[in-house]
PDB file of C-alpha atoms in Angstrom:
ATOM      1  CA  MET M   1     -86.985-114.659 -78.904  1.00 57.00           C
ATOM      2  CA  ARG M   2     -84.677-113.181 -76.139  1.00 59.00           C
ATOM      3  CA  HIS M   3     -83.066-110.878 -76.614  1.00 58.00           C
ATOM      4  CA  ASP M   4     -79.509-109.414 -74.666  1.00 59.00           C
ATOM      5  CA  TRP M   5     -77.813-107.057 -74.879  1.00 57.00           C
ATOM      6  CA  PRO M   6     -74.892-105.366 -73.042  1.00 53.00           C
ATOM      7  CA  VAL M   7     -75.723-101.749 -71.620  1.00 51.00           C
ATOM      8  CA  CYS M   8     -73.343 -98.971 -72.674  1.00 42.00           C
ATOM      9  CA  HIS M   9     -71.895 -97.379 -69.976  1.00 38.00           C
ATOM     10  CA  ALA M  10     -68.372 -96.889 -68.414  1.00 33.00           C
ATOM     11  CA  GLY M  11     -60.894 -98.734 -58.921  1.00 36.00           C
ATOM     12  CA  ARG M  12     -57.451 -99.382 -58.434  1.00 37.00           C
ATOM     13  CA  GLY M  13     -54.662-100.655 -55.489  1.00 40.00           C
ATOM     14  CA  SER M  14     -54.281-103.996 -53.591  1.00 44.00           C
ATOM     15  CA  SER M  15     -50.859-105.273 -53.879  1.00 49.00           C
ATOM     16  CA  PRO M  16     -49.798-108.523 -54.823  1.00 52.00           C
ATOM     17  CA  PRO M  17     -50.207-111.309 -51.970  1.00 53.00           C
ATOM     18  CA  SER M  18     -47.005-111.322 -49.166  1.00 51.00           C
ATOM     19  CA  ARG M  19     -45.898-115.532 -49.335  1.00 61.00           C
ATOM     20  CA  GLU M  20     -43.354-116.121 -51.897  1.00 67.00           C
ATOM     21  CA  ALA M  21     -42.705-118.865 -54.385  1.00 71.00           C
ATOM     22  CA  LEU M  22     -39.421-120.439 -53.195  1.00 64.00           C
ATOM     23  CA  VAL M  23     -37.910-124.280 -53.623  1.00 64.00           C
ATOM     24  CA  ARG M  24     -34.854-125.009 -51.287  1.00 60.00           C
ATOM     25  CA  THR M  25     -32.087-126.642 -52.195  1.00 56.00           C
ATOM     26  CA  GLY M  26     -29.801-127.784 -49.846  1.00 60.00           C
ATOM     27  CA  ASN M  27     -29.758-124.732 -47.554  1.00 61.00           C
ATOM     28  CA  ALA M  28     -30.454-122.418 -49.740  1.00 67.00           C
ATOM     29  CA  ARG M  29     -33.642-121.155 -50.999  1.00 81.00           C
ATOM     30  CA  ARG M  30     -33.937-119.847 -54.731  1.00 85.00           C
ATOM     31  CA  PRO M  31     -37.686-118.892 -56.425  1.00 90.00           C
ATOM     32  CA  VAL M  32     -39.688-122.231 -58.284  1.00 95.00           C
ATOM     33  CA  ARG M  33     -38.845-122.229 -61.837  1.00 97.00           C
ATOM     34  CA  VAL M  34     -42.436-122.796 -63.993  1.00 98.00           C
ATOM     35  CA  ALA M  35     -43.003-123.011 -67.675  1.00 98.00           C
ATOM     36  CA  VAL M  36     -46.328-121.837 -68.431  1.00 99.00           C
ATOM     37  CA  VAL M  37     -47.585-123.390 -71.342  1.00 98.00           C
ATOM     38  CA  GLY M  38     -50.226-121.293 -73.314  1.00 98.00           C
ATOM     39  CA  VAL M  39     -50.665-117.866 -73.048  1.00 98.00           C
ATOM     40  CA  GLY M  40     -54.378-117.902 -73.129  1.00 97.00           C
ATOM     41  CA  ILE M  41     -56.057-115.984 -70.139  1.00 97.00           C
ATOM     42  CA  VAL M  42     -55.687-119.420 -68.405  1.00 97.00           C
ATOM     43  CA  GLY M  43     -52.143-119.489 -69.338  1.00 98.00           C
ATOM     44  CA  ALA M  44     -51.801-115.477 -68.390  1.00 98.00           C
ATOM     45  CA  CYS M  45     -53.630-115.123 -64.710  1.00 98.00           C
ATOM     46  CA  VAL M  46     -52.076-118.148 -63.353  1.00 98.00           C
ATOM     47  CA  GLY M  47     -48.013-116.731 -64.839  1.00 98.00           C
ATOM     48  CA  TRP M  48     -49.143-112.975 -63.595  1.00 98.00           C
ATOM     49  CA  ASN M  49     -49.870-114.425 -60.220  1.00 97.00           C
ATOM     50  CA  LEU M  50     -46.494-116.824 -59.734  1.00 98.00           C
ATOM     51  CA  SER M  51     -44.106-114.175 -60.586  1.00 97.00           C
ATOM     52  CA  ARG M  52     -45.293-111.066 -58.392  1.00 96.00           C
ATOM     53  CA  ARG M  53     -45.054-113.813 -56.019  1.00 96.00           C
ATOM     54  CA  GLY M  54     -41.533-114.029 -57.125  1.00 95.00           C
ATOM     55  CA  ALA M  55     -42.101-117.337 -59.115  1.00 97.00           C
ATOM     56  CA  HIS M  56     -39.505-117.625 -62.202  1.00 97.00           C
ATOM     57  CA  VAL M  57     -41.936-117.689 -64.486  1.00 98.00           C
ATOM     58  CA  VAL M  58     -41.114-118.755 -68.453  1.00 99.00           C
ATOM     59  CA  LEU M  59     -44.418-118.040 -70.176  1.00 99.00           C
ATOM     60  CA  ILE M  60     -44.598-120.238 -73.756  1.00 98.00           C
ATOM     61  CA  ASP M  61     -47.264-120.151 -76.738  1.00 97.00           C
ATOM     62  CA  ALA M  62     -47.034-121.597 -79.790  1.00 96.00           C
ATOM     63  CA  GLY M  63     -47.992-118.433 -81.699  1.00 95.00           C
ATOM     64  CA  LEU M  64     -49.036-115.310 -80.071  1.00 96.00           C
ATOM     65  CA  PRO M  65     -50.883-114.295 -76.003  1.00 96.00           C
ATOM     66  CA  GLY M  66     -54.287-114.304 -76.208  1.00 95.00           C
ATOM     67  CA  GLU M  67     -54.677-115.199 -79.480  1.00 93.00           C
ATOM     68  CA  GLY M  68     -55.820-118.837 -78.995  1.00 92.00           C
ATOM     69  CA  VAL M  69     -59.519-120.000 -77.411  1.00 90.00           C
ATOM     70  CA  THR M  70     -59.202-117.226 -75.666  1.00 92.00           C
ATOM     71  CA  ASN M  71     -59.987-114.584 -78.660  1.00 90.00           C
ATOM     72  CA  TRP M  72     -62.458-116.434 -80.075  1.00 88.00           C
ATOM     73  CA  SER M  73     -65.248-116.328 -77.351  1.00 82.00           C
ATOM     74  CA  PHE M  74     -67.649-112.903 -76.128  1.00 82.00           C
ATOM     75  CA  SER M  75     -67.259-113.193 -71.836  1.00 91.00           C
ATOM     76  CA  TRP M  76     -70.227-112.338 -70.269  1.00 95.00           C
ATOM     77  CA  VAL M  77     -69.190-111.891 -66.824  1.00 98.00           C
ATOM     78  CA  ASN M  78     -72.482-113.490 -65.323  1.00 98.00           C
ATOM     79  CA  ALA M  79     -74.771-115.421 -63.040  1.00 98.00           C
ATOM     80  CA  GLY M  80     -77.861-114.769 -64.301  1.00 96.00           C
ATOM     81  CA  ASN M  81     -77.883-116.928 -66.981  1.00 94.00           C
ATOM     82  CA  LYS M  82     -75.802-119.856 -65.039  1.00 96.00           C
ATOM     83  CA  THR M  83     -79.360-120.400 -62.337  1.00 95.00           C
ATOM     84  CA  VAL M  84     -79.815-123.789 -63.018  1.00 95.00           C
ATOM     85  CA  ARG M  85     -77.491-125.545 -59.742  1.00 96.00           C
ATOM     86  CA  ARG M  86     -76.574-123.317 -57.617  1.00 97.00           C
ATOM     87  CA  THR M  87     -73.156-124.729 -56.632  1.00 98.00           C
ATOM     88  CA  TYR M  88     -71.901-123.467 -60.201  1.00 98.00           C
ATOM     89  CA  PHE M  89     -74.407-119.814 -59.772  1.00 98.00           C
ATOM     90  CA  ASP M  90     -72.700-119.126 -56.442  1.00 98.00           C
ATOM     91  CA  LEU M  91     -69.443-119.583 -58.612  1.00 98.00           C
ATOM     92  CA  ASN M  92     -70.172-117.509 -60.707  1.00 98.00           C
ATOM     93  CA  VAL M  93     -71.090-114.540 -59.041  1.00 98.00           C
ATOM     94  CA  ALA M  94     -66.832-115.406 -56.950  1.00 98.00           C
ATOM     95  CA  GLY M  95     -66.027-114.637 -60.576  1.00 98.00           C
ATOM     96  CA  MET M  96     -68.158-111.709 -61.089  1.00 98.00           C
ATOM     97  CA  ARG M  97     -66.847-110.600 -57.307  1.00 98.00           C
ATOM     98  CA  ALA M  98     -63.068-111.401 -58.995  1.00 97.00           C
ATOM     99  CA  HIS M  99     -63.686-109.451 -62.426  1.00 98.00           C
ATOM    100  CA  ARG M 100     -64.417-106.852 -60.468  1.00 98.00           C
ATOM    101  CA  GLU M 101     -60.909-107.010 -58.102  1.00 97.00           C
ATOM    102  CA  LEU M 102     -58.545-108.129 -60.645  1.00 97.00           C
ATOM    103  CA  ALA M 103     -60.194-104.458 -62.366  1.00 97.00           C
ATOM    104  CA  ALA M 104     -59.347-102.356 -59.229  1.00 97.00           C
ATOM    105  CA  THR M 105     -55.792-104.106 -58.890  1.00 96.00           C
ATOM    106  CA  ILE M 106     -54.619-103.871 -62.608  1.00 96.00           C
ATOM    107  CA  GLY M 107     -56.514-100.876 -64.099  1.00 95.00           C
ATOM    108  CA  PRO M 108     -59.777-101.739 -66.031  1.00 92.00           C
ATOM    109  CA  HIS M 109     -57.922-100.077 -69.422  1.00 93.00           C
ATOM    110  CA  SER M 110     -59.545-101.517 -72.263  1.00 95.00           C
ATOM    111  CA  TRP M 111     -60.017-105.102 -71.213  1.00 97.00           C
ATOM    112  CA  TRP M 112     -63.605-104.552 -68.728  1.00 97.00           C
ATOM    113  CA  HIS M 113     -66.626-103.011 -69.360  1.00 97.00           C
ATOM    114  CA  PRO M 114     -69.148-103.211 -66.702  1.00 97.00           C
ATOM    115  CA  SER M 115     -71.599-102.371 -69.584  1.00 95.00           C
ATOM    116  CA  GLY M 116     -74.555-104.011 -67.178  1.00 97.00           C
ATOM    117  CA  HIS M 117     -77.218-105.658 -69.277  1.00 96.00           C
ATOM    118  CA  LEU M 118     -80.476-106.413 -71.011  1.00 97.00           C
ATOM    119  CA  ARG M 119     -82.371-108.492 -71.606  1.00 97.00           C
ATOM    120  CA  TRP M 120     -86.339-109.186 -72.789  1.00 97.00           C
ATOM    121  CA  ALA M 121     -88.541-111.367 -75.576  1.00 96.00           C
ATOM    122  CA  ASP M 122     -91.008-110.517 -77.858  1.00 94.00           C
ATOM    123  CA  GLU M 123     -93.630-113.296 -77.046  1.00 95.00           C
ATOM    124  CA  PRO M 124     -95.529-113.536 -73.622  1.00 95.00           C
ATOM    125  CA  ALA M 125     -94.088-116.772 -72.846  1.00 97.00           C
ATOM    126  CA  ALA M 126     -90.872-115.854 -72.969  1.00 97.00           C
ATOM    127  CA  GLN M 127     -91.375-113.220 -71.336  1.00 97.00           C
ATOM    128  CA  ALA M 128     -92.720-114.589 -68.856  1.00 98.00           C
ATOM    129  CA  GLN M 129     -90.320-116.958 -68.124  1.00 97.00           C
ATOM    130  CA  LEU M 130     -87.783-113.789 -67.651  1.00 97.00           C
ATOM    131  CA  LEU M 131     -90.149-112.400 -64.648  1.00 98.00           C
ATOM    132  CA  ASP M 132     -89.719-115.970 -63.460  1.00 98.00           C
ATOM    133  CA  LYS M 133     -86.432-115.591 -63.340  1.00 97.00           C
ATOM    134  CA  ALA M 134     -86.253-111.850 -62.051  1.00 98.00           C
ATOM    135  CA  ALA M 135     -87.902-113.539 -58.997  1.00 98.00           C
ATOM    136  CA  LEU M 136     -85.374-116.282 -58.310  1.00 98.00           C
ATOM    137  CA  LEU M 137     -82.646-114.256 -58.820  1.00 98.00           C
ATOM    138  CA  ALA M 138     -84.420-110.979 -56.647  1.00 98.00           C
ATOM    139  CA  ASP M 139     -84.477-113.788 -53.794  1.00 98.00           C
ATOM    140  CA  ARG M 140     -80.493-114.718 -54.044  1.00 98.00           C
ATOM    141  CA  ASP M 141     -79.538-111.331 -54.132  1.00 98.00           C
ATOM    142  CA  TYR M 142     -78.455-111.121 -57.524  1.00 98.00           C
ATOM    143  CA  PRO M 143     -79.667-107.553 -58.614  1.00 98.00           C
ATOM    144  CA  VAL M 144     -81.907-107.195 -61.225  1.00 98.00           C
ATOM    145  CA  GLU M 145     -84.383-103.834 -62.339  1.00 98.00           C
ATOM    146  CA  VAL M 146     -87.800-105.578 -64.118  1.00 98.00           C
ATOM    147  CA  CYS M 147     -88.267-101.931 -66.268  1.00 97.00           C
ATOM    148  CA  THR M 148     -90.108-101.670 -69.230  1.00 97.00           C
ATOM    149  CA  GLY M 149     -89.080-100.508 -73.633  1.00 97.00           C
ATOM    150  CA  ALA M 150     -90.146 -96.560 -72.069  1.00 97.00           C
ATOM    151  CA  GLU M 151     -87.986 -96.419 -68.997  1.00 97.00           C
ATOM    152  CA  VAL M 152     -85.301 -97.956 -70.683  1.00 97.00           C
ATOM    153  CA  ARG M 153     -85.466 -95.943 -73.899  1.00 96.00           C
ATOM    154  CA  ARG M 154     -85.217 -93.187 -71.255  1.00 96.00           C
ATOM    155  CA  ARG M 155     -82.307 -94.402 -68.455  1.00 95.00           C
ATOM    156  CA  LEU M 156     -79.759 -96.749 -70.580  1.00 96.00           C
ATOM    157  CA  GLU M 157     -80.487 -96.618 -74.660  1.00 95.00           C
ATOM    158  CA  PRO M 158     -82.132 -94.557 -76.123  1.00 95.00           C
ATOM    159  CA  ALA M 159     -81.679 -95.440 -79.750  1.00 93.00           C
ATOM    160  CA  LEU M 160     -83.357 -99.050 -78.556  1.00 93.00           C
ATOM    161  CA  ARG M 161     -86.111-100.289 -79.585  1.00 93.00           C
ATOM    162  CA  VAL M 162     -88.376-102.031 -77.696  1.00 95.00           C
ATOM    163  CA  PRO M 163     -92.401-101.571 -77.599  1.00 96.00           C
ATOM    164  CA  ASP M 164     -93.278 -99.386 -74.673  1.00 96.00           C
ATOM    165  CA  ARG M 165     -95.037-101.508 -72.119  1.00 96.00           C
ATOM    166  CA  THR M 166     -92.480-104.948 -73.436  1.00 97.00           C
ATOM    167  CA  PRO M 167     -90.748-106.091 -70.001  1.00 97.00           C
ATOM    168  CA  VAL M 168     -86.686-105.570 -69.644  1.00 98.00           C
ATOM    169  CA  LEU M 169     -84.542-106.933 -67.663  1.00 98.00           C
ATOM    170  CA  PHE M 170     -81.608-104.953 -66.693  1.00 98.00           C
ATOM    171  CA  PHE M 171     -78.866-106.114 -64.407  1.00 98.00           C
ATOM    172  CA  PRO M 172     -76.441-104.018 -63.920  1.00 98.00           C
ATOM    173  CA  ASP M 173     -73.416-105.167 -62.735  1.00 98.00           C
ATOM    174  CA  GLU M 174     -73.400-107.697 -65.131  1.00 98.00           C
ATOM    175  CA  ALA M 175     -69.855-106.698 -67.363  1.00 98.00           C
ATOM    176  CA  TRP M 176     -67.957-107.985 -70.847  1.00 97.00           C
ATOM    177  CA  VAL M 177     -64.345-108.395 -71.121  1.00 97.00           C
ATOM    178  CA  HIS M 178     -61.584-108.247 -74.016  1.00 97.00           C
ATOM    179  CA  GLY M 179     -59.791-111.549 -73.944  1.00 96.00           C
ATOM    180  CA  ARG M 180     -56.783-110.309 -76.037  1.00 96.00           C
ATOM    181  CA  HIS M 181     -56.497-106.930 -74.158  1.00 97.00           C
ATOM    182  CA  LEU M 182     -56.762-108.723 -70.828  1.00 98.00           C
ATOM    183  CA  VAL M 183     -54.539-111.060 -71.817  1.00 98.00           C
ATOM    184  CA  GLY M 184     -51.678-108.693 -72.486  1.00 97.00           C
ATOM    185  CA  LEU M 185     -52.185-106.521 -69.754  1.00 98.00           C
ATOM    186  CA  LEU M 186     -51.271-109.207 -67.690  1.00 98.00           C
ATOM    187  CA  VAL M 187     -48.614-110.712 -70.092  1.00 98.00           C
ATOM    188  CA  GLU M 188     -47.612-107.546 -69.787  1.00 98.00           C
ATOM    189  CA  ARG M 189     -47.498-107.007 -65.662  1.00 97.00           C
ATOM    190  CA  ALA M 190     -46.319-110.815 -65.290  1.00 98.00           C
ATOM    191  CA  VAL M 191     -43.256-109.851 -67.373  1.00 98.00           C
ATOM    192  CA  ALA M 192     -42.239-106.367 -65.165  1.00 97.00           C
ATOM    193  CA  THR M 193     -41.831-108.933 -62.489  1.00 96.00           C
ATOM    194  CA  GLY M 194     -39.751-110.321 -63.529  1.00 97.00           C
ATOM    195  CA  ALA M 195     -41.444-112.793 -66.044  1.00 98.00           C
ATOM    196  CA  GLU M 196     -40.295-114.744 -69.485  1.00 98.00           C
ATOM    197  CA  LEU M 197     -41.824-114.730 -72.108  1.00 98.00           C
ATOM    198  CA  ARG M 198     -41.676-117.352 -75.917  1.00 97.00           C
ATOM    199  CA  SER M 199     -43.995-116.246 -78.279  1.00 96.00           C
ATOM    200  CA  GLY M 200     -44.390-118.710 -80.817  1.00 96.00           C
ATOM    201  CA  ALA M 201     -41.963-121.740 -79.965  1.00 95.00           C
ATOM    202  CA  ALA M 202     -44.200-124.914 -79.393  1.00 95.00           C
ATOM    203  CA  VAL M 203     -42.578-127.093 -76.230  1.00 97.00           C
ATOM    204  CA  ARG M 204     -41.480-130.608 -78.209  1.00 97.00           C
ATOM    205  CA  ALA M 205     -40.682-132.281 -75.238  1.00 97.00           C
ATOM    206  CA  LEU M 206     -41.103-132.340 -71.774  1.00 97.00           C
ATOM    207  CA  GLY M 207     -38.439-134.807 -68.875  1.00 96.00           C
ATOM    208  CA  THR M 208     -38.897-136.038 -65.644  1.00 95.00           C
ATOM    209  CA  GLY M 209     -35.874-136.236 -62.966  1.00 94.00           C
ATOM    210  CA  PRO M 210     -35.852-139.489 -60.519  1.00 93.00           C
ATOM    211  CA  ASP M 211     -38.820-137.782 -58.908  1.00 92.00           C
ATOM    212  CA  GLY M 212     -41.282-138.277 -61.741  1.00 91.00           C
ATOM    213  CA  GLY M 213     -41.577-134.391 -61.555  1.00 93.00           C
ATOM    214  CA  ILE M 214     -41.229-132.620 -64.800  1.00 95.00           C
ATOM    215  CA  ARG M 215     -37.770-131.105 -64.878  1.00 97.00           C
ATOM    216  CA  THR M 216     -37.034-129.720 -67.814  1.00 97.00           C
ATOM    217  CA  VAL M 217     -38.903-127.899 -71.279  1.00 98.00           C
ATOM    218  CA  THR M 218     -37.310-128.218 -74.734  1.00 98.00           C
ATOM    219  CA  LEU M 219     -38.871-125.628 -77.482  1.00 97.00           C
ATOM    220  CA  SER M 220     -39.470-126.385 -81.337  1.00 94.00           C
ATOM    221  CA  GLU M 221     -35.866-124.178 -81.916  1.00 92.00           C
ATOM    222  CA  GLY M 222     -34.011-126.732 -79.442  1.00 94.00           C
ATOM    223  CA  GLU M 223     -33.990-123.788 -76.481  1.00 95.00           C
ATOM    224  CA  ARG M 224     -33.860-126.518 -73.195  1.00 97.00           C
ATOM    225  CA  LEU M 225     -35.762-124.958 -69.514  1.00 97.00           C
ATOM    226  CA  ASP M 226     -34.442-126.134 -66.155  1.00 97.00           C
ATOM    227  CA  VAL M 227     -38.154-126.313 -64.657  1.00 97.00           C
ATOM    228  CA  ASP M 228     -39.554-126.977 -61.290  1.00 97.00           C
ATOM    229  CA  ALA M 229     -43.112-127.147 -62.118  1.00 96.00           C
ATOM    230  CA  VAL M 230     -45.453-127.219 -65.427  1.00 98.00           C
ATOM    231  CA  VAL M 231     -48.729-125.784 -65.316  1.00 98.00           C
ATOM    232  CA  ASN M 232     -50.522-127.168 -68.613  1.00 97.00           C
ATOM    233  CA  ALA M 233     -52.453-124.226 -70.162  1.00 97.00           C
ATOM    234  CA  ALA M 234     -52.706-125.059 -74.061  1.00 96.00           C
ATOM    235  CA  GLY M 235     -56.692-125.060 -74.505  1.00 93.00           C
ATOM    236  CA  PRO M 236     -57.169-127.421 -77.642  1.00 92.00           C
ATOM    237  CA  ASP M 237     -53.486-128.664 -77.056  1.00 94.00           C
ATOM    238  CA  ALA M 238     -53.666-129.350 -73.706  1.00 95.00           C
ATOM    239  CA  ALA M 239     -54.054-133.184 -74.514  1.00 95.00           C
ATOM    240  CA  HIS M 240     -50.817-133.286 -76.775  1.00 95.00           C
ATOM    241  CA  VAL M 241     -48.582-131.605 -74.055  1.00 96.00           C
ATOM    242  CA  ALA M 242     -50.144-134.154 -71.280  1.00 96.00           C
ATOM    243  CA  GLY M 243     -49.032-136.855 -73.287  1.00 96.00           C
ATOM    244  CA  LEU M 244     -45.471-135.443 -74.037  1.00 96.00           C
ATOM    245  CA  VAL M 245     -45.496-137.051 -69.859  1.00 94.00           C
ATOM    246  CA  ALA M 246     -47.255-140.460 -71.110  1.00 93.00           C
ATOM    247  CA  ARG M 247     -50.427-138.476 -69.940  1.00 92.00           C
ATOM    248  CA  ARG M 248     -53.849-139.464 -70.931  1.00 91.00           C
ATOM    249  CA  LEU M 249     -56.182-135.913 -70.243  1.00 89.00           C
ATOM    250  CA  ARG M 250     -59.817-135.683 -71.301  1.00 84.00           C
ATOM    251  CA  MET M 251     -60.323-133.114 -73.682  1.00 74.00           C
ATOM    252  CA  ARG M 252     -64.430-132.402 -74.472  1.00 69.00           C
TER     253      ARG M 252
END
């Protein structure tokens, strides 16, 4: 049996990008109007980034922000468990870096937990596999330390019950994220830069213009929004939203 354990330990800065989200109408330029459908982690991140670039953003969610798929999962920020394909590994290393940059930009608050991660196994064969993985990750310059159970209790987790000589891998750069708390903070920051939030509002219809682009969003209570673009971040409902303009979105 293999065991994984987030270690309990505990930046700021970075100004918003200078490129503005503007659209030209005749001789004038105005902020681009974007409806973001679904305010989980994807929608909240997109909405915040668009809003701080000057777009007029409306965040739309049939429920409450961050209480769908984002709230159902444990968000482990790592690449050490994703080594089969090098491209996927590199993507996740970049994601770890992006999370650290985000924490430095908006503050860690209650969403960011850079605790590190401990991993060990009971059976000798599984222990050997872990040591092989540690060697592979070290070759890729991924921070990993090989400790013993005794060292872990002395340095990191005094209450951890692992035999003294059992090899334990420590991944100091890994973290976990409280998704709902992060969504709440991103929505707060987006609203502070001019975004609007429509909670408890489902999308009932999407209207297109002569060029085929989506130009209106009608909500469940009848409100109609004029838009230049729609971001479909509706999670399990994304296929339904796409179907409103006769688009098929495969969901796995």
